[in-house]
CSV table of C-alpha atoms in Angstrom, one decimal:
chain,number,residue,atom,x,y,z
A,218,GLN,CA,172.3,108.0,99.7
A,219,VAL,CA,169.8,110.9,98.9
A,220,GLN,CA,171.1,114.3,97.5
A,221,LEU,CA,169.0,117.3,98.1
A,222,VAL,CA,169.5,120.5,95.5
A,223,GLU,CA,167.7,123.8,96.9
A,224,SER,CA,167.0,126.6,94.3
A,225,GLY,CA,164.6,129.7,94.3
A,226,GLY,CA,166.1,132.0,96.8
A,227,GLY,CA,167.0,135.7,96.7
A,228,LEU,CA,166.3,139.1,97.3
A,229,VAL,CA,162.6,140.3,97.4
A,230,GLN,CA,160.7,143.5,98.8
A,231,PRO,CA,158.4,143.2,101.5
A,232,GLY,CA,155.1,141.9,100.2
A,233,GLY,CA,156.8,140.2,97.5
A,234,SER,CA,156.7,136.3,96.6
A,235,LEU,CA,159.4,133.6,96.0
A,236,ARG,CA,159.1,130.0,95.2
A,237,LEU,CA,161.9,127.7,96.6
A,238,SER,CA,162.4,124.3,95.2
A,239,CYS,CA,164.1,121.2,96.6
A,240,ALA,CA,165.0,118.2,94.3
A,241,ALA,CA,165.9,115.0,95.7
A,242,SER,CA,168.0,112.4,93.9
A,243,GLY,CA,170.3,109.3,94.3
A,244,SER,CA,170.0,105.6,94.6
A,245,THR,CA,166.6,103.8,94.7
A,246,PHE,CA,164.7,105.6,97.8
A,247,THR,CA,161.5,106.3,99.2
A,248,ILE,CA,160.5,109.6,100.5
A,249,ASN,CA,158.4,109.5,103.8
A,250,ALA,CA,158.4,113.2,104.7
A,251,MET,CA,159.8,116.5,103.4
A,252,GLY,CA,160.1,120.1,104.9
A,253,TRP,CA,161.5,123.4,104.9
A,254,TYR,CA,163.3,124.8,108.0
A,255,LEU,CA,164.7,128.5,108.5
A,256,GLN,CA,167.7,129.7,110.2
A,257,ALA,CA,168.1,133.4,111.1
A,258,PRO,CA,171.3,135.2,111.9
A,259,GLY,CA,172.1,134.1,115.2
A,260,LYS,CA,169.1,131.9,115.9
A,261,GLU,CA,168.3,128.0,116.2
A,262,ARG,CA,167.0,126.5,112.8
A,263,GLU,CA,163.2,125.9,113.1
A,264,LEU,CA,160.5,124.2,111.1
A,265,VAL,CA,158.5,126.3,108.6
A,266,ALA,CA,156.5,123.8,107.0
A,267,SER,CA,156.4,119.9,106.4
A,268,ILE,CA,154.4,117.5,104.3
A,269,THR,CA,153.9,113.8,104.1
A,270,ASP,CA,151.8,111.6,102.1
A,271,SER,CA,148.4,112.8,103.8
A,272,THR,CA,149.2,115.9,105.8
A,273,THR,CA,150.7,119.4,105.9
A,274,ASN,CA,152.1,121.4,108.7
A,275,TYR,CA,153.0,124.9,109.0
A,276,ALA,CA,154.5,127.1,111.6
A,277,ASP,CA,152.1,129.8,113.1
A,278,SER,CA,154.1,132.7,111.6
A,279,VAL,CA,153.9,131.6,108.0
A,280,ARG,CA,150.3,129.8,108.1
A,281,GLY,CA,148.2,131.6,105.2
A,282,ARG,CA,151.2,133.0,103.7
A,283,PHE,CA,153.4,130.0,102.6
A,284,THR,CA,152.1,126.7,101.0
A,285,ILE,CA,154.1,123.6,100.9
A,286,SER,CA,153.6,121.1,97.9
A,287,ARG,CA,155.2,117.9,96.5
A,288,ASP,CA,155.7,116.7,93.1
A,289,ASN,CA,156.2,112.8,93.5
A,290,THR,CA,157.0,112.3,90.0
A,291,LYS,CA,160.0,114.6,90.5
A,292,ASN,CA,160.8,113.8,93.9
A,293,THR,CA,160.7,117.7,94.5
A,294,VAL,CA,159.3,119.8,97.3
A,295,TYR,CA,158.3,123.2,96.9
A,296,LEU,CA,157.7,126.3,99.2
A,297,GLN,CA,155.5,129.0,97.6
A,298,MET,CA,156.3,132.2,99.7
A,299,ASN,CA,153.8,134.9,99.6
A,300,SER,CA,153.4,138.4,101.3
A,301,LEU,CA,156.9,138.1,102.6
A,302,LYS,CA,158.2,140.2,105.5
A,303,PRO,CA,161.6,141.4,106.6
A,304,GLU,CA,161.3,138.9,109.6
A,305,ASP,CA,161.3,136.0,106.8
A,306,THR,CA,164.9,136.8,105.9
A,307,ALA,CA,167.0,133.6,106.7
A,308,VAL,CA,168.6,130.7,105.2
A,309,TYR,CA,166.1,128.2,104.2
A,310,TYR,CA,166.9,124.4,104.3
A,311,CYS,CA,165.1,121.5,102.6
A,312,LYS,CA,165.1,118.2,104.8
A,313,THR,CA,163.8,114.6,103.8
A,314,ILE,CA,163.2,111.7,105.7
A,315,ALA,CA,163.9,108.7,103.2
A,316,THR,CA,164.2,105.1,103.3
A,317,VAL,CA,167.1,103.6,101.3
A,318,ARG,CA,167.9,99.9,101.2
A,319,GLY,CA,165.5,99.5,104.2
A,320,TYR,CA,167.2,102.0,106.3
A,321,THR,CA,165.6,105.3,107.2
A,322,PHE,CA,167.7,108.6,107.4
A,323,GLN,CA,167.3,112.4,107.4
A,324,TYR,CA,169.0,114.4,104.8
A,325,TRP,CA,169.6,118.3,104.5
A,326,GLY,CA,170.1,120.4,101.4
A,327,GLN,CA,172.6,123.0,101.2
A,328,GLY,CA,170.6,125.8,102.0
A,329,THR,CA,169.4,128.9,100.1
A,330,GLN,CA,169.2,132.6,101.4
A,331,VAL,CA,166.1,134.4,101.3
A,332,THR,CA,166.2,138.1,102.1
A,333,VAL,CA,163.4,140.4,102.3
A,334,SER,CA,164.4,144.1,102.3
A,335,SER,CA,163.2,147.5,101.1
């Protein structure tokens, strides 16, 4: 099994920055991909950014403002969020696709609230 623990959310003014972290732990596993998703009130969960060994991908709404990165030695993925806008307000969820004992599954973090407001 893989557990994901998120941190870094909070309240920030428009134009400010936050850095979200998501650390994976558990039994021996291999991470195939990691990503960040957001879910605004009353809306569907949607992809913000994802990262594999060789590629990164961003939603159009955050491209140029957010940066996803990964520290393989710590099994941690980060989301640097700059130039935040009120419409970025949402719960942000970390997801990983990982292989454990030869089986590949997706795992979700608990979510962290990001609120952008003046």
